[in-house]
Coordinates of C-alpha atoms and ligand atoms in Angstrom, one line a residue:
M2 CA -30.2 48.8 46.7
C3 CA -32.6 49.1 43.8
A4 CA -36.1 50.2 44.7
L5 CA -38.9 48.2 43.0
P6 CA -40.4 50.1 40.1
P7 CA -43.3 52.2 41.2
F8 CA -46.2 50.4 39.6
G9 CA -48.6 53.2 38.7
K10 CA -47.6 54.8 42.0
L11 CA -49.8 57.9 42.7
W12 CA -48.9 58.4 46.4
I13 CA -45.8 58.8 48.5
M14 CA -45.2 56.8 51.6
P15 CA -42.4 58.2 53.6
R16 CA -41.0 56.5 56.7
P17 CA -41.7 58.0 60.1
D18 CA -38.0 58.7 60.8
A19 CA -38.0 61.1 57.9
F20 CA -39.8 63.7 60.1
P21 CA -38.9 65.5 63.3
E22 CA -42.2 64.5 64.9
F23 CA -40.9 61.0 65.2
E24 CA -37.9 62.0 67.3
N25 CA -40.3 64.4 69.3
L26 CA -42.6 61.4 69.9
R27 CA -39.7 59.2 71.1
S28 CA -38.6 61.7 73.6
H29 CA -42.1 62.4 74.7
G30 CA -42.6 58.7 75.0
K31 CA -39.7 58.4 77.4
E32 CA -41.2 61.1 79.6
L33 CA -44.5 59.4 79.6
R34 CA -43.1 56.1 80.6
Q35 CA -41.8 57.8 83.8
S36 CA -45.0 59.6 84.5
S37 CA -48.1 58.5 86.3
L38 CA -50.9 56.9 84.3
V39 CA -53.3 57.7 87.1
D40 CA -52.6 61.4 86.7
L41 CA -53.2 61.1 83.0
V42 CA -56.5 59.4 83.6
N43 CA -57.5 62.2 85.9
A44 CA -56.5 65.0 83.5
P45 CA -59.3 67.4 82.4
R46 CA -61.0 66.5 79.1
R47 CA -59.6 63.0 79.3
L48 CA -62.8 61.2 78.5
K49 CA -63.7 63.7 75.8
T50 CA -60.4 63.2 73.9
M51 CA -60.0 59.5 74.6
Q52 CA -63.3 58.0 74.1
L53 CA -64.8 57.5 70.6
E54 CA -67.8 55.8 69.1
A55 CA -68.7 54.9 65.5
E56 CA -71.1 52.3 64.0
G57 CA -72.0 50.7 67.3
I58 CA -68.4 50.3 68.4
F59 CA -67.2 52.3 71.5
V60 CA -63.5 52.6 72.0
D61 CA -62.3 53.8 75.4
M62 CA -58.7 54.8 75.4
S63 CA -58.9 56.8 78.6
K64 CA -56.7 54.3 80.4
A65 CA -54.1 54.2 77.6
L66 CA -50.6 55.5 78.2
L67 CA -51.1 58.4 75.8
D68 CA -51.7 62.1 76.5
E69 CA -53.0 64.9 74.3
R70 CA -49.5 66.0 73.4
A71 CA -48.6 62.4 72.1
L72 CA -51.9 62.3 70.3
E73 CA -51.2 65.7 68.6
L74 CA -47.7 64.5 67.6
L75 CA -49.1 61.2 66.2
L76 CA -51.7 63.0 64.2
A77 CA -49.2 65.5 62.9
L78 CA -46.8 62.6 61.9
A79 CA -49.7 60.8 60.2
R80 CA -50.4 63.9 58.2
K81 CA -46.8 64.3 57.2
Q82 CA -46.7 60.6 56.2
G83 CA -49.8 61.2 54.0
L84 CA -52.0 58.7 55.8
A85 CA -55.2 60.2 54.3
D86 CA -53.7 59.7 50.8
G87 CA -52.8 56.2 51.8
I88 CA -56.4 55.4 52.8
R89 CA -57.6 56.9 49.5
A90 CA -55.0 54.9 47.5
M91 CA -56.2 51.6 49.1
C92 CA -59.9 52.4 48.6
E93 CA -59.2 53.5 45.1
G94 CA -57.6 50.1 44.3
Q95 CA -54.1 51.4 43.6
P96 CA -51.4 48.8 43.7
I97 CA -50.2 49.5 47.2
N98 CA -48.9 45.9 47.5
N99 CA -45.7 46.9 45.7
T100 CA -43.7 43.7 46.0
E101 CA -46.5 41.7 44.4
K102 CA -47.8 44.5 42.3
R103 CA -51.3 44.1 43.5
A104 CA -54.2 46.3 44.5
V105 CA -55.6 45.7 48.0
L106 CA -59.3 46.0 47.6
H107 CA -61.0 43.8 50.2
V108 CA -63.3 46.8 50.7
A109 CA -64.9 46.1 47.3
L110 CA -66.1 42.8 48.7
R111 CA -68.5 44.7 51.0
N112 CA -69.1 47.8 49.0
K113 CA -72.8 48.3 49.3
S114 CA -72.7 51.7 47.5
D115 CA -73.1 52.0 43.8
R116 CA -69.5 53.3 43.6
P117 CA -67.3 51.3 41.2
G118 CA -64.2 49.5 42.5
F119 CA -61.4 49.8 40.1
V120 CA -58.4 47.5 39.7
E121 CA -56.1 48.4 36.9
G122 CA -58.8 50.6 35.4
R123 CA -61.5 47.8 35.4
D124 CA -64.5 48.0 37.6
V125 CA -64.6 44.7 39.6
M126 CA -68.0 45.3 41.2
P127 CA -70.0 43.4 38.6
E128 CA -67.8 40.3 39.3
V129 CA -68.0 40.8 43.1
R130 CA -71.8 40.9 42.9
A131 CA -72.0 37.9 40.6
E132 CA -69.9 35.8 43.0
L133 CA -72.0 37.0 45.9
S134 CA -75.1 35.7 44.0
K135 CA -73.3 32.3 43.7
I136 CA -72.5 32.2 47.4
E137 CA -76.1 33.0 48.1
A138 CA -77.4 30.5 45.8
L139 CA -75.2 27.7 47.3
A140 CA -76.1 28.7 50.8
R141 CA -79.8 28.6 50.0
A142 CA -79.6 25.3 48.2
V143 CA -77.8 23.6 51.1
R144 CA -80.0 25.1 53.8
S145 CA -83.2 24.4 51.9
G146 CA -82.2 20.8 51.1
S147 CA -82.4 21.4 47.3
W148 CA -78.6 20.6 47.1
R149 CA -78.3 17.0 48.4
G150 CA -75.6 14.4 48.8
H151 CA -74.8 11.6 46.3
T152 CA -77.3 9.3 47.9
G153 CA -80.0 11.9 48.0
E154 CA -79.6 12.7 51.7
R155 CA -79.8 16.3 53.1
I156 CA -76.5 18.0 54.0
T157 CA -76.2 18.3 57.7
D158 CA -72.5 19.1 58.1
V159 CA -70.2 21.4 56.1
V160 CA -66.5 21.2 56.5
N161 CA -64.2 24.1 55.5
I162 CA -60.7 22.8 54.7
G163 CA -58.3 25.7 54.6
I164 CA -55.5 27.3 56.6
G165 CA -54.4 30.9 57.7
G166 CA -56.7 33.5 56.1
S167 CA -58.7 30.6 54.4
D168 CA -59.6 29.4 57.9
L169 CA -59.3 32.0 60.7
G170 CA -61.8 34.5 59.6
P171 CA -64.7 32.2 58.8
R172 CA -63.9 30.1 61.9
L173 CA -64.1 33.2 64.1
I174 CA -67.3 34.3 62.6
C175 CA -69.0 31.0 62.7
E176 CA -68.1 30.6 66.3
A177 CA -69.1 34.1 67.3
L178 CA -72.4 33.9 65.5
E179 CA -73.3 30.4 66.8
P180 CA -76.6 31.8 68.2
Y181 CA -77.7 32.5 64.6
W182 CA -76.9 29.0 63.2
N183 CA -80.4 27.7 63.7
C184 CA -82.3 30.3 61.7
L185 CA -85.7 28.5 61.4
P186 CA -87.3 27.4 59.2
S187 CA -84.1 26.0 57.8
P188 CA -82.7 23.0 59.8
L189 CA -79.4 23.3 61.3
V190 CA -76.4 22.8 59.1
R191 CA -73.3 22.5 61.4
P192 CA -70.1 24.2 60.2
H193 CA -66.7 22.6 60.9
F194 CA -63.1 23.6 60.2
V195 CA -60.0 21.6 59.4
S196 CA -56.8 23.4 59.1
N197 CA -53.9 21.6 60.6
V198 CA -51.9 19.0 58.5
D199 CA -51.8 17.0 61.7
G200 CA -54.0 14.1 60.8
A201 CA -55.6 14.5 64.2
D202 CA -57.5 17.5 63.0
L203 CA -59.3 15.8 60.2
G204 CA -59.3 12.3 61.7
R205 CA -61.1 13.5 64.9
L206 CA -63.7 15.3 62.9
L207 CA -64.5 12.5 60.5
K208 CA -65.1 10.1 63.3
G209 CA -68.3 12.1 64.0
L210 CA -69.5 12.6 60.5
R211 CA -71.3 10.6 57.8
P212 CA -70.1 11.0 54.2
E213 CA -73.7 10.9 52.9
S214 CA -74.6 14.2 54.6
T215 CA -71.2 16.0 54.6
L216 CA -70.2 18.7 52.2
F217 CA -66.6 19.8 51.9
L218 CA -65.5 23.3 51.0
I219 CA -61.8 23.4 50.0
S220 CA -60.7 27.0 50.6
S221 CA -57.4 28.1 49.3
K222 CA -56.5 31.3 47.5
T223 CA -53.6 29.6 45.7
F224 CA -54.9 26.0 45.8
T225 CA -51.3 24.9 46.2
T226 CA -51.0 25.1 50.0
P227 CA -49.6 21.7 51.0
E228 CA -51.6 21.4 54.3
T229 CA -54.9 22.2 52.6
I230 CA -54.3 19.9 49.7
A231 CA -53.2 17.0 51.9
N232 CA -56.3 17.4 54.0
A233 CA -58.6 17.7 51.0
K234 CA -57.1 14.6 49.4
S235 CA -57.7 12.6 52.6
A236 CA -61.2 13.9 52.9
R237 CA -61.8 12.9 49.3
A238 CA -60.4 9.4 50.0
W239 CA -62.6 9.0 53.0
L240 CA -65.7 10.0 51.0
C241 CA -64.8 7.9 47.9
S242 CA -64.0 4.8 50.0
K243 CA -67.6 4.8 51.2
L244 CA -69.6 6.4 48.3
G245 CA -67.4 5.9 45.2
E246 CA -65.5 8.5 43.0
E247 CA -68.7 9.9 41.4
A248 CA -69.8 11.3 44.8
V249 CA -67.1 14.0 44.6
A250 CA -69.5 16.0 42.4
R251 CA -72.1 16.3 45.1
H252 CA -69.8 16.6 48.1
F253 CA -66.8 18.9 47.1
F254 CA -66.8 22.6 46.3
A255 CA -63.6 24.7 45.7
I256 CA -63.1 28.3 46.8
S257 CA -60.0 29.8 45.1
T258 CA -58.5 32.1 42.6
N259 CA -56.7 29.4 40.8
E260 CA -59.0 27.5 38.4
R261 CA -56.2 25.4 36.9
E262 CA -55.2 23.9 40.2
V263 CA -58.9 23.3 41.3
A264 CA -59.4 21.3 38.1
R265 CA -56.1 19.5 38.6
F266 CA -57.4 18.4 42.0
G267 CA -60.5 17.0 40.4
I268 CA -63.1 19.6 41.2
D269 CA -65.1 20.7 38.2
P270 CA -64.9 24.6 37.7
S271 CA -68.7 24.6 37.8
R272 CA -68.3 23.9 41.5
M273 CA -65.8 26.6 42.1
L274 CA -66.5 29.9 43.9
R275 CA -64.0 32.5 42.8
F276 CA -62.2 35.4 44.4
W277 CA -59.3 37.5 43.1
E278 CA -55.6 38.3 43.5
W279 CA -56.4 41.7 44.9
V280 CA -57.9 40.1 48.0
G281 CA -55.2 39.3 50.5
G282 CA -55.6 35.8 52.2
R283 CA -56.0 37.4 55.7
F284 CA -58.6 39.8 54.4
S285 CA -60.6 37.3 52.5
L286 CA -63.4 36.3 54.9
W287 CA -65.7 38.7 53.1
S288 CA -65.3 36.9 49.8
A289 CA -66.3 33.3 48.9
I290 CA -64.0 32.3 51.7
G291 CA -67.0 33.2 53.9
T292 CA -69.3 30.7 52.0
I293 CA -69.4 28.5 55.2
V294 CA -70.6 31.5 57.1
A295 CA -73.4 32.1 54.6
I296 CA -74.4 28.4 54.8
A297 CA -74.2 28.4 58.7
I298 CA -76.2 31.6 59.4
G299 CA -78.0 32.1 56.1
P300 CA -77.2 34.5 53.3
E301 CA -79.3 37.4 54.7
R302 CA -77.2 37.4 57.8
F303 CA -74.0 37.1 55.8
F304 CA -75.0 40.2 53.9
E305 CA -75.6 42.0 57.3
L306 CA -72.0 41.0 58.2
L307 CA -70.8 42.6 55.0
E308 CA -73.1 45.7 55.7
G309 CA -71.5 46.1 59.1
A310 CA -68.0 46.0 57.5
F311 CA -69.2 48.5 54.8
V312 CA -70.3 51.1 57.4
M313 CA -67.0 50.9 59.1
D314 CA -65.3 51.3 55.7
E315 CA -67.3 54.4 55.1
H316 CA -66.3 55.8 58.4
F317 CA -62.7 55.0 57.7
R318 CA -62.8 56.6 54.4
T319 CA -64.6 59.8 55.4
A320 CA -64.1 60.7 59.1
P321 CA -61.3 63.2 59.9
L322 CA -58.2 61.5 61.2
E323 CA -58.7 62.6 64.8
H324 CA -62.2 61.2 65.0
N325 CA -61.5 58.1 62.9
L326 CA -61.7 54.9 65.0
P327 CA -59.3 52.7 63.0
V328 CA -56.9 55.6 62.7
R329 CA -56.9 56.2 66.4
L330 CA -56.4 52.6 67.1
G331 CA -53.7 52.1 64.5
L332 CA -51.8 55.1 65.9
L333 CA -52.1 53.7 69.4
D334 CA -50.6 50.4 68.1
F335 CA -47.8 52.3 66.4
W336 CA -47.3 54.4 69.5
Y337 CA -47.1 51.2 71.8
S338 CA -45.0 49.0 69.5
T339 CA -42.7 51.4 67.7
V340 CA -42.4 54.5 70.0
L341 CA -42.7 52.9 73.4
G342 CA -41.2 49.6 72.3
A343 CA -43.9 47.3 73.8
E344 CA -43.1 43.7 72.8
S345 CA -46.7 42.6 72.8
L346 CA -50.3 43.5 73.0
A347 CA -52.7 41.2 75.1
L348 CA -56.0 41.0 73.3
I349 CA -58.6 39.7 75.8
P350 CA -62.2 39.3 74.6
Y351 CA -64.6 39.1 77.5
S352 CA -66.7 36.8 75.4
Q353 CA -66.6 33.1 74.9
L354 CA -68.0 33.6 71.5
L355 CA -65.1 35.7 70.5
A356 CA -62.5 33.2 71.7
S357 CA -60.9 33.1 68.3
L358 CA -60.5 36.8 67.9
P359 CA -56.9 36.8 69.2
S360 CA -55.9 34.1 66.7
W361 CA -57.6 35.9 63.8
F362 CA -56.0 39.3 64.7
Q363 CA -52.7 37.6 65.2
Q364 CA -52.5 36.7 61.6
C365 CA -54.1 40.0 60.4
A366 CA -51.6 42.1 62.4
M367 CA -48.4 40.0 62.6
E368 CA -48.4 38.6 59.0
S369 CA -49.2 42.2 57.8
N370 CA -46.8 44.3 59.9
G371 CA -44.2 41.9 61.2
K372 CA -41.6 43.2 58.7
G373 CA -38.0 44.3 59.0
V374 CA -37.7 46.4 55.9
D375 CA -39.5 49.4 54.5
R376 CA -41.5 49.4 51.2
D377 CA -38.2 50.0 49.3
G378 CA -36.3 47.3 51.0
F379 CA -34.3 49.4 53.4
P380 CA -33.9 48.1 57.0
L381 CA -36.1 49.7 59.6
S382 CA -34.3 51.5 62.4
Y383 CA -37.3 51.1 64.7
P384 CA -39.4 48.2 66.0
S385 CA -42.3 47.1 63.7
A386 CA -45.5 45.3 64.9
S387 CA -45.7 43.8 68.4
I388 CA -46.8 40.3 69.2
I389 CA -50.5 39.9 69.5
W390 CA -51.6 37.2 72.0
G391 CA -54.5 36.6 74.3
A392 CA -57.4 34.4 75.4
P393 CA -60.9 35.0 76.6
G394 CA -61.6 36.5 80.0
T395 CA -62.5 35.5 82.6
N396 CA -60.5 32.3 81.9
S397 CA -57.3 34.2 81.2
Q398 CA -57.6 35.9 84.6
H399 CA -56.9 32.4 86.1
A400 CA -54.0 31.8 83.6
F401 CA -51.8 34.7 82.8
F402 CA -53.1 37.8 84.5
Q403 CA -50.6 37.3 87.3
L404 CA -47.9 38.4 84.9
L405 CA -50.0 41.3 83.6
H406 CA -50.5 42.6 87.2
Q407 CA -47.1 42.0 88.8
G408 CA -44.7 40.9 86.1
T409 CA -41.8 43.0 84.9
R410 CA -42.9 43.5 81.3
F411 CA -44.7 46.4 79.7
V412 CA -47.8 44.8 78.2
P413 CA -50.7 47.0 77.0
C414 CA -54.0 45.2 77.2
E415 CA -57.1 45.5 75.1
F416 CA -60.4 44.3 76.4
V417 CA -63.4 43.6 74.1
A418 CA -66.9 42.9 75.2
A419 CA -70.5 43.0 74.0
I420 CA -73.0 45.1 76.0
E421 CA -75.9 42.7 75.4
P422 CA -75.5 39.0 76.3
S423 CA -75.8 36.4 73.7
Y424 CA -76.9 33.7 76.3
D425 CA -78.9 34.4 79.4
F426 CA -79.9 32.2 82.2
E427 CA -82.8 33.4 84.3
G428 CA -81.8 34.7 87.7
A429 CA -78.1 34.1 87.0
P430 CA -75.9 37.2 86.5
H431 CA -73.4 35.6 84.1
H432 CA -73.1 38.6 81.9
V433 CA -73.0 41.2 84.6
M434 CA -70.2 39.1 86.3
L435 CA -68.4 39.0 83.0
L436 CA -68.5 42.7 82.4
A437 CA -67.7 43.5 86.0
N438 CA -64.6 41.4 85.8
M439 CA -63.4 43.2 82.7
I440 CA -63.9 46.6 84.3
A441 CA -62.3 45.4 87.5
Q442 CA -59.2 44.2 85.6
S443 CA -58.7 47.4 83.8
E444 CA -59.1 49.3 87.0
A445 CA -56.7 47.0 88.9
L446 CA -54.1 47.3 86.1
L447 CA -54.4 51.1 86.4
L448 CA -54.6 51.8 90.1
G449 CA -52.6 48.8 91.5
K450 CA -52.2 48.6 95.2
D451 CA -49.3 50.3 97.1
L452 CA -47.2 48.9 100.0
E453 CA -49.0 51.0 102.6
S454 CA -52.4 49.7 101.7
V455 CA -51.2 46.2 101.7
R456 CA -49.7 46.6 105.2
Q457 CA -53.0 48.1 106.4
D458 CA -55.0 45.1 105.1
L459 CA -52.6 42.7 106.7
M460 CA -52.8 44.5 109.9
K461 CA -56.6 44.3 109.8
E462 CA -56.3 40.6 109.3
G463 CA -54.4 40.5 112.6
R464 CA -51.0 39.4 111.2
S465 CA -47.8 39.9 113.2
T466 CA -45.3 42.6 112.2
E467 CA -42.9 40.0 110.8
E468 CA -45.5 38.4 108.8
I469 CA -46.6 41.7 107.4
E470 CA -43.1 42.7 106.4
A471 CA -42.4 39.4 104.8
L472 CA -45.7 39.2 102.9
A473 CA -46.3 42.7 101.9
P474 CA -44.0 43.0 98.9
H475 CA -45.6 40.0 97.4
K476 CA -49.0 41.6 97.6
V477 CA -48.1 44.9 96.0
F478 CA -49.6 45.8 92.6
P479 CA -47.5 48.4 90.9
G480 CA -50.5 49.6 88.8
K481 CA -50.0 52.2 86.0
R482 CA -50.5 49.5 83.5
P483 CA -52.4 50.7 80.4
S484 CA -55.5 49.2 78.8
T485 CA -58.1 49.9 76.2
V486 CA -61.7 48.8 76.3
I487 CA -63.7 48.2 73.2
L488 CA -67.5 47.7 73.6
M489 CA -69.8 46.5 70.9
E490 CA -73.6 46.7 71.2
R491 CA -74.1 43.0 70.8
I492 CA -72.4 40.1 68.9
D493 CA -74.6 40.1 65.8
P494 CA -73.6 40.0 62.2
R495 CA -73.7 43.8 61.7
H496 CA -71.6 44.7 64.7
L497 CA -69.2 41.8 64.2
G498 CA -68.6 43.0 60.6
A499 CA -68.0 46.5 61.8
L500 CA -65.6 45.3 64.5
L501 CA -63.5 43.2 62.2
A502 CA -63.3 45.9 59.6
L503 CA -62.1 48.2 62.3
Y504 CA -59.4 45.7 63.1
E505 CA -58.3 45.2 59.5
H506 CA -58.0 49.0 59.0
R507 CA -56.1 49.7 62.1
V508 CA -53.5 47.1 60.7
F509 CA -53.4 49.2 57.6
V510 CA -52.8 52.4 59.6
Q511 CA -50.1 50.8 61.7
G512 CA -48.3 49.6 58.5
W513 CA -48.6 52.9 56.8
M514 CA -47.1 54.6 59.8
L515 CA -44.3 52.1 59.7
G516 CA -43.6 52.8 56.1
I517 CA -43.8 49.1 55.2
N518 CA -45.7 47.0 52.7
S519 CA -48.5 45.3 55.0
F520 CA -49.8 43.2 52.2
D521 CA -47.1 40.7 51.3
Q522 CA -45.9 37.8 53.5
W523 CA -42.5 36.6 52.3
G524 CA -41.6 35.6 55.8
V525 CA -43.7 32.5 55.5
E526 CA -41.9 31.2 52.4
L527 CA -38.5 29.9 53.6
G528 CA -39.8 27.3 56.2
K529 CA -42.5 26.2 53.7
R530 CA -39.9 25.4 51.0
L531 CA -37.6 23.7 53.4
A532 CA -40.4 21.4 54.6
Q533 CA -41.0 20.2 51.1
T534 CA -37.4 18.8 51.0
I535 CA -37.5 17.5 54.5
V536 CA -40.7 15.5 53.9
E537 CA -38.9 13.5 51.3
E538 CA -35.9 13.0 53.6
L539 CA -38.1 11.8 56.5
K540 CA -39.9 9.4 54.2
G541 CA -36.4 8.1 53.2
A542 CA -37.4 8.9 49.5
A543 CA -34.5 11.3 49.1
P544 CA -31.0 11.2 50.5
P545 CA -30.4 13.8 53.2
S546 CA -29.4 17.1 51.7
A547 CA -27.0 19.6 53.2
H548 CA -28.4 20.8 56.5
D549 CA -26.7 22.3 59.6
P550 CA -25.6 19.6 62.1
S551 CA -28.5 20.2 64.5
T552 CA -31.1 19.7 61.7
Q553 CA -29.2 16.9 60.2
A554 CA -29.3 15.0 63.5
L555 CA -33.0 15.7 64.1
I556 CA -33.9 14.4 60.6
A557 CA -31.8 11.3 61.0
R558 CA -33.3 10.5 64.5
L559 CA -36.8 11.0 63.3
R560 CA -36.3 9.1 60.0
N561 CA -35.0 6.1 61.9
K562 CA -37.8 6.2 64.5
L563 CA -40.4 6.5 61.8
K564 CA -38.8 3.6 59.9
D565 CA -38.9 1.4 63.0
L566 CA -42.6 2.3 63.5
L567 CA -43.5 1.4 60.0
Q568 CA -41.6 -2.0 60.3
A569 CA -43.3 -2.7 63.6
K570 CA -46.7 -2.0 62.0
S571 CA -46.1 -4.1 58.9
G572 CA -45.0 -7.0 61.2
E573 CA -48.2 -6.8 63.2
Ligands
F6P621 O1 -49.3 31.6 55.7 C1 -49.1 32.1 54.4 C2 -50.4 32.2 53.7 O2 -50.1 32.5 52.4 C3 -51.4 33.2 54.3 O3 -51.2 34.5 53.9 C4 -52.7 32.6 53.8 O4 -53.8 33.1 54.4 C5 -52.5 31.1 53.9 O5 -51.1 30.9 53.7 C6 -53.4 30.1 53.2 O6 -53.1 30.4 51.8 P1 -54.1 29.8 50.7 O7 -55.4 30.4 50.9 O8 -53.5 30.1 49.4 O9 -54.1 28.3 50.9

């Protein structure tokens, strides 16, 4: 196989299996899987080595299934694999996305220093700042009411139409920072999101909106994503049916890298906010893709979000590997997924405001590191990223925690919480209950409950011997189940920016350790392309093409049913 030409390559990125440390890690991992996590937690210096803090984010890995020896080996492997050079290469704008020959410079979007950000020898910072000014101007105009709708009404609702990275990041931030929406004296401008091509997504939202006071932001890096274009066309038809074609100029903005497609859609380039090829979709929330955030919380708060990310970038860029938060978390991810073979990581925010954190991180981690070949196209001989899933606590305790406590799978957990509450009710201990539950779950996962303690409890309840013997095994908690706790001071723009930048960089670290390109996503292409043909076949506009028998039958069945539905409707 021919390796892709090294496009200005100034770094080396070997695979982990090129070094003896990887094999040592694997055999050490086998030993640790057999050992007692409780003993590890009780080890001297445990808290000192396994708790870290930076930029208002505290990471407690003291209940992780990782000891000092494993940590040493991981750091040694990271050094052999040139992780520090990798971090530098990314921050310097080198084209580390080798299959697309692109730099990966989302850090430039939040660069608050006067350092330049070079892409192919050109400083992109002036363009970044110019675009930030445009975001600010639009946010101010909408919030102040100086930008009005076609009929002269104030804008009260903004709808972001986008999918994947053009949806998940701004959606998460708008939800998380809901307490900041109503920054008086500006009246509330409500943010909304439409992503799914399922008409129910747009249809349900439009039922509650008035075109006169609604602004649409069509967010798409490529401006060719079929779901987004379909939703944008339907939103435009809804608007125009009520206000006429001319209204588009006051109610539609585009956010994209692709001016030609924006113009083709019918949005004048003067109403386009730009970003660049070197911003990956899933890392784009800091760019104009975050415009809806700036409108919802105000540009000052949006800049605080960027500032929070910037301080985490600085930490990532400068802290030694052993004290570096994203490095330590990325190495833990690599350790769990690749060395210990964990199939998944359960991400549980103990915060309703962070309910969308698992979905956002799912894309960030799984689209980045769910790969099967290394940077040069050679198959991996080890597992890549694990599955990220989760839902907020305490709700998830009443849904899937049963499996986490007593199931047969190895599922490391990660809990995230804010120390300060965002909502408080006088005399009601909601936040203390929330935090207590998180701590209790991490302790229960660790300590479990053995057979003897269960028997004692049942005896105290006055159960018979037969009952005790029948019931006891069902009430045993094996324990020794690892978890990590991440605490942020509070959910404000700055800390949220720092948290999300931490998550982005840990994905980079994991990808670097895996020896893969974390910044392409070819795996989403095939299904996308097939869908284009199948749409025509379902509509009956094209004869069925060659499919496997199962697909063929499914298409035929649905095509006939849809035809019947259409006929029934036209006969009504
Ligand atoms: O799912 C593939 C993907 O390309 C993501 O990487 C991206 O975030 C999403 O589609 C949306 O792409 P676009 O912003 O170009 O519409």
